[in-house]
Amino acid sequence: MCQSYKMETIDQDLAQVLMSADEIWTIVFQFFENIAAPGWRQNQVIILIVLALMAWFLSGPVVTYIERRVRAREGWSKWQLRAIVQIKRRMGLILFVAFSGSVYLVMREVTWPSRSYLIGLVSQIALVWLLIAYLGRLVRNRFLRRSVVWAMWIYATLYLVGLHDEVAEGLDGLAFELGTFRLSLLTLILAAVMVGALVTGARIVSGAMAASIRRNEDISPSMQVLAVKAVQIVLYGCAFFIGVRLVGLDLTGLAVLSGAIGVGLGFGLQKVVSNLVSGVIILLDKSIKPGDVISLGETFGWIETLGARYASVVTRDGKEYLIPNEDLITGQVVNWSHSNEFVRLDIYFGTSYGCDPHMVRKLSIEAAKGVERVLTSRPPVCHIVGFGDSSVDYILRFWITDPTGGLTNIRGNVYLALWDTFKANDISIPFPQREVRVLGEGVHQVLPEDTEESR
């Protein structure tokens, strides 16, 4: 009984869809049949073709003139240049809208409205298409932008020609039903359009709020990132649920299915969720923030950005490492600039026993002070750390405040300054020397194996 009822319902929906399609085909066929017949409708079609050809031929010279004016003037901002590029791309459509609109206004005043109805309709469609094309630039994703623009073009055209009701009935007839839950193709399209529009609006608002938060110097960099992420999550979440509710889509019927999907996603996306939670913890405890210089294993660099899933670490050689947030929580991380910006560096060297150690320490400190980037507010210090086999061993410690400028290069500069200073003051740096003596030159001893029999 239940199965026969479902089959009957499917047959009714299919018949409704076929009836709507037949009505649309009849209207379209009658429209083209009226255009083919001699009369004012055919004349309007000819006028529209002529106006389209004029717009196409004149678009080239107009674009050339605009390019010449832009090159002659300097100081254009980035948004102005982008707007000019979009105008150049759609110059033909802009001219057609201007020509057809002007002709429609003139014909409406000098002749009967029915003799300019088709021109006015095409002019309105072209104008709406032009506006949709420009509004579609608000969507960043290229595929999503094209999908939204084409969907809006189709809907606007059907609405202006009066076929949107028939098409809506046909799309609403293609539905999937599960108990009290009903999901039609029309509902999906409306949900996608509403959610896309709301998400685009949320992106614009979140971008403006993010820029305002980043300009506030009273908020620390880590709290800025956390505030921006929180705003984005709230706005995008509200946009999704509001869009779904506006189209009347009830999600309670999918509670069991969504629960099963949630459990599966929970097992499959453990690492993703772990990285998301770790990112929030990092932002809350402020252990790492943008601009900090860190060491993680063999990676040494500074935090460029903190994302929801990873942290971007840029090294001195230009490489950018995307380190998962979980590794920054569970692993050992050396933060060179966590509580302050001062970084102490140590270098080791040795001098011969014939050199005065007091003089060596004094010259070493003076040499380090003369190196750029070495702080004089925290003066370098030099200590004896031991008596080696052939040298007196020293350690020289100095401070810097810009580890992002590199550590190897500053150490190399200090070593070079020590070399120059020691050379100018006759301080010798010892190195291992060995004397090799060769005994019994010219004597050849024949081993027992070295005989004719052994050969």
Short mmCIF file of C-alpha atoms in Angstrom, two decimals:
data_model
loop_
_atom_site.label_atom_id
_atom_site.label_comp_id
_atom_site.label_asym_id
_atom_site.label_seq_id
_atom_site.Cartn_x
_atom_site.Cartn_y
_atom_site.Cartn_z
CA MET A 1 0.00 0.00 0.00
CA CYS A 2 2.78 2.38 0.98
CA GLN A 3 4.82 1.49 -2.10
CA SER A 4 1.87 2.09 -4.43
CA TYR A 5 1.27 5.47 -2.79
CA LYS A 6 4.91 6.47 -3.34
CA MET A 7 4.75 5.44 -6.99
CA GLU A 8 1.57 7.45 -7.45
CA THR A 9 3.22 10.50 -5.88
CA ILE A 10 6.26 10.18 -8.17
CA ASP A 11 3.99 9.91 -11.21
CA GLN A 12 2.12 13.04 -10.18
CA ASP A 13 5.36 15.00 -9.71
CA LEU A 14 6.67 13.82 -13.06
CA ALA A 15 3.43 14.78 -14.78
CA GLN A 16 3.58 18.22 -13.17
CA VAL A 17 7.15 18.73 -14.37
CA LEU A 18 6.26 17.66 -17.91
CA MET A 19 3.23 19.98 -17.91
CA SER A 20 5.38 22.93 -16.79
CA ALA A 21 7.97 22.16 -19.47
CA ASP A 22 5.24 21.92 -22.11
CA GLU A 23 3.81 25.30 -21.06
CA ILE A 24 7.25 26.92 -21.26
CA TRP A 25 7.91 25.42 -24.67
CA THR A 26 4.51 26.68 -25.93
CA ILE A 27 5.22 30.23 -24.74
CA VAL A 28 8.69 30.25 -26.29
CA PHE A 29 7.41 28.81 -29.58
CA GLN A 30 4.65 31.41 -29.79
CA PHE A 31 7.15 34.18 -29.08
CA PHE A 32 9.46 33.20 -31.94
CA GLU A 33 6.48 32.59 -34.21
CA ASN A 34 5.29 36.15 -33.62
CA ILE A 35 8.77 37.49 -34.31
CA ALA A 36 9.00 35.60 -37.60
CA ALA A 37 5.74 37.15 -38.84
CA PRO A 38 6.14 40.50 -40.68
CA GLY A 39 5.25 43.48 -38.50
CA TRP A 40 6.58 45.71 -35.78
CA ARG A 41 7.99 42.85 -33.72
CA GLN A 42 10.17 41.83 -36.63
CA ASN A 43 11.16 45.48 -37.10
CA GLN A 44 12.18 45.68 -33.43
CA VAL A 45 14.35 42.60 -33.84
CA ILE A 46 16.07 44.20 -36.82
CA ILE A 47 16.62 47.41 -34.81
CA LEU A 48 18.15 45.42 -31.95
CA ILE A 49 20.50 43.58 -34.33
CA VAL A 50 21.63 46.91 -35.83
CA LEU A 51 22.20 48.38 -32.35
CA ALA A 52 24.23 45.29 -31.32
CA LEU A 53 26.43 45.60 -34.42
CA MET A 54 26.96 49.32 -33.75
CA ALA A 55 27.96 48.60 -30.15
CA TRP A 56 30.38 45.89 -31.28
CA PHE A 57 32.06 48.09 -33.93
CA LEU A 58 32.33 51.14 -31.66
CA SER A 59 33.63 49.26 -28.62
CA GLY A 60 37.13 48.96 -30.10
CA PRO A 61 37.71 52.71 -30.71
CA VAL A 62 36.19 53.60 -27.33
CA VAL A 63 38.47 51.14 -25.51
CA THR A 64 41.49 52.55 -27.37
CA TYR A 65 40.52 56.08 -26.34
CA ILE A 66 40.15 55.04 -22.69
CA GLU A 67 43.57 53.33 -22.72
CA ARG A 68 45.16 56.44 -24.16
CA ARG A 69 43.60 58.64 -21.48
CA VAL A 70 44.66 56.29 -18.70
CA ARG A 71 48.27 56.18 -19.90
CA ALA A 72 48.37 59.98 -20.16
CA ARG A 73 47.35 60.39 -16.53
CA GLU A 74 49.40 59.19 -13.56
CA GLY A 75 48.48 58.56 -9.96
CA TRP A 76 45.63 56.11 -10.52
CA SER A 77 44.78 54.07 -7.44
CA LYS A 78 44.48 50.28 -7.61
CA TRP A 79 40.68 50.20 -7.35
CA GLN A 80 40.36 52.78 -10.13
CA LEU A 81 42.54 50.71 -12.46
CA ARG A 82 40.51 47.59 -11.69
CA ALA A 83 37.27 49.45 -12.41
CA ILE A 84 38.64 50.66 -15.75
CA VAL A 85 39.67 47.11 -16.68
CA GLN A 86 36.15 45.84 -15.98
CA ILE A 87 34.66 48.70 -18.03
CA LYS A 88 36.94 47.85 -20.97
CA ARG A 89 35.94 44.18 -20.85
CA ARG A 90 32.21 45.00 -21.05
CA MET A 91 32.33 48.06 -23.27
CA GLY A 92 30.23 46.37 -25.98
CA LEU A 93 27.44 45.56 -23.51
CA ILE A 94 27.61 49.06 -22.02
CA LEU A 95 27.22 50.67 -25.44
CA PHE A 96 24.36 48.32 -26.34
CA VAL A 97 22.52 49.23 -23.12
CA ALA A 98 23.00 52.93 -23.86
CA PHE A 99 21.87 52.64 -27.51
CA SER A 100 18.87 50.39 -26.86
CA GLY A 101 17.74 52.44 -23.87
CA SER A 102 17.92 55.68 -25.84
CA VAL A 103 16.03 54.19 -28.79
CA TYR A 104 13.37 52.79 -26.46
CA LEU A 105 12.81 56.16 -24.76
CA VAL A 106 12.50 57.93 -28.12
CA MET A 107 10.14 55.34 -29.64
CA ARG A 108 7.95 55.29 -26.55
CA GLU A 109 7.33 59.01 -26.96
CA VAL A 110 6.78 59.12 -30.73
CA THR A 111 4.90 55.84 -31.36
CA TRP A 112 2.67 53.27 -29.70
CA PRO A 113 4.11 51.41 -26.65
CA SER A 114 3.59 48.03 -28.33
CA ARG A 115 5.94 49.05 -31.13
CA SER A 116 8.85 49.49 -28.68
CA TYR A 117 7.99 46.82 -26.10
CA LEU A 118 10.54 44.27 -27.33
CA ILE A 119 13.33 46.88 -27.47
CA GLY A 120 12.54 47.97 -23.92
CA LEU A 121 12.50 44.36 -22.72
CA VAL A 122 15.88 43.54 -24.29
CA SER A 123 17.31 46.81 -22.95
CA GLN A 124 16.18 45.93 -19.43
CA ILE A 125 17.64 42.43 -19.71
CA ALA A 126 20.97 43.81 -20.95
CA LEU A 127 21.06 46.38 -18.13
CA VAL A 128 20.34 43.74 -15.48
CA TRP A 129 23.01 41.48 -16.98
CA LEU A 130 25.51 44.33 -16.79
CA LEU A 131 24.70 45.06 -13.14
CA ILE A 132 24.89 41.38 -12.21
CA ALA A 133 28.28 41.08 -13.92
CA TYR A 134 29.67 43.93 -11.81
CA LEU A 135 28.06 42.74 -8.58
CA GLY A 136 29.49 39.28 -9.21
CA ARG A 137 32.99 40.72 -8.75
CA LEU A 138 32.28 40.73 -5.01
CA VAL A 139 32.65 36.94 -5.04
CA ARG A 140 36.37 36.10 -4.98
CA ASN A 141 36.26 32.44 -5.96
CA ARG A 142 36.29 32.25 -9.75
CA PHE A 143 34.16 29.11 -10.11
CA LEU A 144 31.65 30.31 -7.52
CA ARG A 145 31.52 33.75 -9.14
CA ARG A 146 30.73 32.29 -12.54
CA SER A 147 28.08 30.00 -11.09
CA VAL A 148 26.38 32.85 -9.24
CA VAL A 149 26.51 35.20 -12.22
CA TRP A 150 25.06 32.65 -14.63
CA ALA A 151 22.33 31.66 -12.17
CA MET A 152 21.35 35.30 -11.66
CA TRP A 153 21.39 35.96 -15.40
CA ILE A 154 19.04 33.03 -16.02
CA TYR A 155 16.69 34.00 -13.20
CA ALA A 156 16.60 37.69 -14.20
CA THR A 157 15.87 36.79 -17.82
CA LEU A 158 13.05 34.41 -16.86
CA TYR A 159 11.60 36.99 -14.48
CA LEU A 160 11.61 39.79 -17.04
CA VAL A 161 10.03 37.66 -19.77
CA GLY A 162 7.40 36.32 -17.32
CA LEU A 163 8.44 32.65 -17.25
CA HIS A 164 9.74 32.42 -13.70
CA ASP A 165 6.50 31.02 -12.26
CA GLU A 166 6.36 28.14 -14.74
CA VAL A 167 10.05 27.33 -14.27
CA ALA A 168 9.67 27.53 -10.48
CA GLU A 169 6.79 25.05 -10.59
CA GLY A 170 8.82 22.65 -12.71
CA LEU A 171 11.86 22.84 -10.41
CA ASP A 172 9.70 22.47 -7.32
CA GLY A 173 8.21 19.30 -8.79
CA LEU A 174 11.65 17.64 -8.82
CA ALA A 175 11.78 16.83 -5.10
CA PHE A 176 13.18 14.24 -2.74
CA GLU A 177 10.96 13.21 0.16
CA LEU A 178 11.92 11.33 3.33
CA GLY A 179 9.02 11.15 5.77
CA THR A 180 8.04 14.74 6.55
CA PHE A 181 11.23 16.06 5.01
CA ARG A 182 10.95 17.39 1.45
CA LEU A 183 13.82 18.78 -0.58
CA SER A 184 13.19 20.08 -4.09
CA LEU A 185 15.57 21.34 -6.74
CA LEU A 186 14.06 24.82 -6.42
CA THR A 187 14.79 24.84 -2.68
CA LEU A 188 18.41 23.83 -3.30
CA ILE A 189 18.89 26.59 -5.87
CA LEU A 190 17.30 29.22 -3.62
CA ALA A 191 19.36 28.01 -0.65
CA ALA A 192 22.57 28.20 -2.68
CA VAL A 193 21.74 31.73 -3.88
CA MET A 194 20.74 32.97 -0.42
CA VAL A 195 23.70 31.39 1.34
CA GLY A 196 26.08 32.68 -1.36
CA ALA A 197 24.72 36.22 -1.04
CA LEU A 198 24.86 36.16 2.76
CA VAL A 199 28.36 34.65 2.79
CA THR A 200 29.55 37.36 0.40
CA GLY A 201 28.05 39.99 2.67
CA ALA A 202 29.65 38.33 5.69
CA ARG A 203 33.01 38.35 3.93
CA ILE A 204 32.75 42.07 3.21
CA VAL A 205 31.70 42.89 6.78
CA SER A 206 34.37 40.62 8.30
CA GLY A 207 37.03 42.18 6.07
CA ALA A 208 36.07 45.68 7.23
CA MET A 209 36.00 44.59 10.89
CA ALA A 210 39.33 42.76 10.52
CA ALA A 211 40.96 45.89 9.10
CA SER A 212 39.57 47.93 12.01
CA ILE A 213 40.85 45.40 14.55
CA ARG A 214 44.34 45.30 13.01
CA ARG A 215 44.55 49.10 13.14
CA ASN A 216 43.90 49.07 16.89
CA GLU A 217 47.34 49.22 18.50
CA ASP A 218 45.91 48.58 21.98
CA ILE A 219 45.19 44.95 21.04
CA SER A 220 48.12 42.52 20.95
CA PRO A 221 48.87 40.73 17.66
CA SER A 222 47.71 37.35 18.99
CA MET A 223 44.42 38.78 20.28
CA GLN A 224 43.93 40.53 16.93
CA VAL A 225 44.19 37.20 15.13
CA LEU A 226 41.83 35.56 17.65
CA ALA A 227 39.29 38.38 17.36
CA VAL A 228 39.36 38.24 13.55
CA LYS A 229 38.87 34.45 13.55
CA ALA A 230 35.99 34.74 16.04
CA VAL A 231 34.27 37.39 13.94
CA GLN A 232 34.65 35.30 10.79
CA ILE A 233 33.26 32.16 12.44
CA VAL A 234 30.24 34.01 13.86
CA LEU A 235 29.43 35.86 10.63
CA TYR A 236 29.86 32.87 8.32
CA GLY A 237 27.91 30.59 10.66
CA CYS A 238 25.04 33.08 10.90
CA ALA A 239 25.05 33.55 7.13
CA PHE A 240 24.70 29.81 6.53
CA PHE A 241 21.91 29.17 9.03
CA ILE A 242 20.00 32.35 8.17
CA GLY A 243 20.17 31.49 4.46
CA VAL A 244 18.89 27.97 5.10
CA ARG A 245 16.04 29.22 7.27
CA LEU A 246 15.02 31.97 4.82
CA VAL A 247 14.26 29.43 2.11
CA GLY A 248 12.21 27.37 4.57
CA LEU A 249 14.51 24.35 4.66
CA ASP A 250 13.88 22.37 7.86
CA LEU A 251 16.98 20.51 8.99
CA THR A 252 15.30 18.67 11.88
CA GLY A 253 14.30 15.86 9.54
CA LEU A 254 17.98 15.12 8.93
CA ALA A 255 18.93 14.94 12.61
CA VAL A 256 19.74 11.21 12.58
CA LEU A 257 21.59 11.41 9.28
CA SER A 258 23.55 14.48 10.34
CA GLY A 259 24.45 12.74 13.61
CA ALA A 260 25.88 9.75 11.76
CA ILE A 261 27.77 12.03 9.41
CA GLY A 262 29.09 14.00 12.38
CA VAL A 263 30.46 10.86 14.03
CA GLY A 264 32.18 9.84 10.80
CA LEU A 265 33.65 13.28 10.34
CA GLY A 266 34.80 13.26 13.96
CA PHE A 267 36.90 10.14 13.40
CA GLY A 268 38.15 11.22 10.00
CA LEU A 269 39.01 14.80 10.91
CA GLN A 270 40.72 14.30 14.26
CA LYS A 271 43.90 16.02 13.15
CA VAL A 272 41.99 18.93 11.63
CA VAL A 273 39.98 19.50 14.80
CA SER A 274 43.12 19.12 16.90
CA ASN A 275 44.88 21.78 14.86
CA LEU A 276 41.87 24.10 15.13
CA VAL A 277 41.72 23.74 18.92
CA SER A 278 45.50 24.11 19.18
CA GLY A 279 45.31 27.32 17.16
CA VAL A 280 42.76 28.76 19.57
CA ILE A 281 44.91 27.74 22.57
CA ILE A 282 47.99 29.38 21.03
CA LEU A 283 46.08 32.61 20.50
CA LEU A 284 44.65 32.57 24.02
CA ASP A 285 47.86 31.84 25.96
CA LYS A 286 49.91 34.16 23.69
CA SER A 287 52.83 31.70 23.65
CA ILE A 288 53.39 32.44 19.96
CA LYS A 289 52.30 35.51 18.05
CA PRO A 290 52.97 36.98 14.59
CA GLY A 291 56.47 38.41 14.41
CA ASP A 292 58.03 36.06 16.98
CA VAL A 293 61.28 34.34 16.08
CA ILE A 294 61.10 30.62 16.84
CA SER A 295 63.15 27.45 16.42
CA LEU A 296 61.35 24.14 15.88
CA GLY A 297 63.72 21.28 15.18
CA GLU A 298 65.83 22.29 12.18
CA THR A 299 63.48 25.16 11.30
CA PHE A 300 64.48 28.67 12.37
CA GLY A 301 62.47 31.70 11.30
CA TRP A 302 59.80 34.17 12.28
CA ILE A 303 56.03 33.75 12.46
CA GLU A 304 54.48 35.40 9.41
CA THR A 305 50.83 34.49 10.01
CA LEU A 306 48.80 32.34 12.40
CA GLY A 307 46.06 30.44 10.60
CA ALA A 308 43.22 28.30 11.87
CA ARG A 309 45.11 25.10 10.99
CA TYR A 310 48.78 26.03 10.70
CA ALA A 311 51.39 28.70 11.42
CA SER A 312 53.45 30.18 8.60
CA VAL A 313 57.16 30.35 9.49
CA VAL A 314 59.48 32.20 7.09
CA THR A 315 63.18 31.38 7.22
CA ARG A 316 66.16 33.49 6.24
CA ASP A 317 66.54 31.70 2.90
CA GLY A 318 63.00 32.63 1.84
CA LYS A 319 61.38 29.27 2.52
CA GLU A 320 57.94 29.31 4.11
CA TYR A 321 57.11 26.38 6.37
CA LEU A 322 53.47 25.63 7.20
CA ILE A 323 53.71 24.06 10.64
CA PRO A 324 50.53 22.46 12.06
CA ASN A 325 49.32 24.12 15.26
CA GLU A 326 49.35 20.77 17.06
CA ASP A 327 53.15 20.54 16.64
CA LEU A 328 53.54 23.95 18.27
CA ILE A 329 51.52 22.76 21.27
CA THR A 330 52.97 19.27 21.78
CA GLY A 331 56.53 19.85 20.58
CA GLN A 332 59.43 21.78 22.07
CA VAL A 333 59.53 25.28 20.58
CA VAL A 334 62.24 27.85 21.23
CA ASN A 335 60.71 31.34 21.14
CA TRP A 336 63.55 33.82 20.84
CA SER A 337 61.28 36.83 21.41
CA HIS A 338 58.54 35.55 23.73
CA SER A 339 58.82 37.90 26.72
CA ASN A 340 61.28 40.46 25.33
CA GLU A 341 63.17 41.25 22.18
CA PHE A 342 66.69 40.75 23.55
CA VAL A 343 68.68 37.75 22.27
CA ARG A 344 72.10 36.75 23.62
CA LEU A 345 74.64 35.03 21.38
CA ASP A 346 77.86 33.23 22.37
CA ILE A 347 81.00 32.63 20.33
CA TYR A 348 84.12 30.68 21.35
CA PHE A 349 87.76 31.33 20.45
CA GLY A 350 91.27 30.73 21.77
CA THR A 351 94.61 32.54 21.91
CA SER A 352 98.14 31.36 22.53
CA TYR A 353 99.58 31.14 26.06
CA GLY A 354 102.04 33.91 25.29
CA CYS A 355 99.26 36.54 25.02
CA ASP A 356 98.08 38.56 28.02
CA PRO A 357 94.52 37.32 28.85
CA HIS A 358 93.56 40.70 30.34
CA MET A 359 94.46 42.39 27.07
CA VAL A 360 92.65 39.69 25.08
CA ARG A 361 89.41 40.20 27.03
CA LYS A 362 89.58 43.97 26.65
CA LEU A 363 90.27 43.84 22.91
CA SER A 364 87.52 41.26 22.35
CA ILE A 365 84.89 43.43 24.04
CA GLU A 366 85.96 46.51 22.08
CA ALA A 367 85.88 44.56 18.80
CA ALA A 368 82.36 43.27 19.48
CA LYS A 369 81.08 46.77 20.36
CA GLY A 370 82.18 48.03 16.97
CA VAL A 371 80.00 45.55 15.06
CA GLU A 372 76.65 46.77 13.77
CA ARG A 373 73.57 45.25 15.45
CA VAL A 374 75.54 44.46 18.67
CA LEU A 375 73.93 46.34 21.57
CA THR A 376 76.05 48.74 23.57
CA SER A 377 73.29 49.26 26.16
CA ARG A 378 73.96 45.68 27.19
CA PRO A 379 77.75 45.59 26.69
CA PRO A 380 79.48 42.40 25.59
CA VAL A 381 81.40 40.34 28.12
CA CYS A 382 84.35 37.97 27.69
CA HIS A 383 85.41 35.20 30.08
CA ILE A 384 88.09 32.49 30.22
CA VAL A 385 86.44 29.09 30.09
CA GLY A 386 89.48 26.82 30.22
CA PHE A 387 93.10 26.07 29.42
CA GLY A 388 93.32 23.89 26.34
CA ASP A 389 96.14 21.79 24.93
CA SER A 390 97.52 24.63 22.84
CA SER A 391 95.37 27.69 23.67
CA VAL A 392 93.61 29.66 26.36
CA ASP A 393 89.88 29.28 25.62
CA TYR A 394 87.46 32.22 25.86
CA ILE A 395 83.71 32.85 25.46
CA LEU A 396 82.40 36.16 24.14
CA ARG A 397 78.75 37.03 24.83
CA PHE A 398 76.83 39.87 23.21
CA TRP A 399 73.17 40.92 22.74
CA ILE A 400 71.04 41.79 19.73
CA THR A 401 67.38 42.77 19.30
CA ASP A 402 66.71 41.69 15.71
CA PRO A 403 67.08 37.92 15.34
CA THR A 404 65.05 38.13 12.12
CA GLY A 405 68.14 39.74 10.59
CA GLY A 406 69.98 36.44 10.97
CA LEU A 407 72.26 34.83 13.54
CA THR A 408 75.00 33.32 11.40
CA ASN A 409 75.86 36.62 9.75
CA ILE A 410 76.20 38.53 13.02
CA ARG A 411 78.42 35.81 14.47
CA GLY A 412 80.56 35.93 11.34
CA ASN A 413 80.91 39.72 11.61
CA VAL A 414 82.03 39.47 15.24
CA TYR A 415 84.59 36.77 14.37
CA LEU A 416 85.91 38.99 11.55
CA ALA A 417 86.19 41.94 13.94
CA LEU A 418 88.14 39.76 16.39
CA TRP A 419 90.49 38.67 13.60
CA ASP A 420 91.23 42.25 12.56
CA THR A 421 91.72 43.39 16.16
CA PHE A 422 94.00 40.50 17.10
CA LYS A 423 96.08 40.99 13.96
CA ALA A 424 96.53 44.70 14.70
CA ASN A 425 97.63 44.01 18.29
CA ASP A 426 99.86 40.95 17.68
CA ILE A 427 97.49 38.51 19.39
CA SER A 428 98.08 35.07 17.90
CA ILE A 429 95.44 32.42 17.42
CA PRO A 430 97.11 29.00 17.78
CA PHE A 431 96.44 26.03 15.58
CA PRO A 432 97.69 22.42 15.80
CA GLN A 433 101.20 21.92 14.40
CA ARG A 434 102.80 18.52 13.84
CA GLU A 435 106.32 17.58 12.79
CA VAL A 436 106.60 14.45 10.65
CA ARG A 437 109.97 12.65 10.41
CA VAL A 438 110.58 9.91 7.84
CA LEU A 439 112.99 7.27 9.14
CA GLY A 440 115.16 5.02 6.99
CA GLU A 441 114.85 6.84 3.68
CA GLY A 442 116.19 4.82 0.73
CA VAL A 443 116.11 1.49 2.61
CA HIS A 444 114.01 -1.22 1.03
CA GLN A 445 113.11 -4.19 3.15
CA VAL A 446 111.92 -7.32 1.34
CA LEU A 447 109.07 -8.93 3.12
CA PRO A 448 108.85 -12.70 3.24
CA GLU A 449 105.84 -12.66 0.99
CA ASP A 450 107.66 -10.60 -1.64
CA THR A 451 109.41 -13.49 -3.44
CA GLU A 452 109.35 -15.04 -6.82
CA GLU A 453 107.40 -17.99 -5.49
CA SER A 454 104.72 -15.78 -4.03
CA ARG A 455 104.35 -13.94 -7.30
#
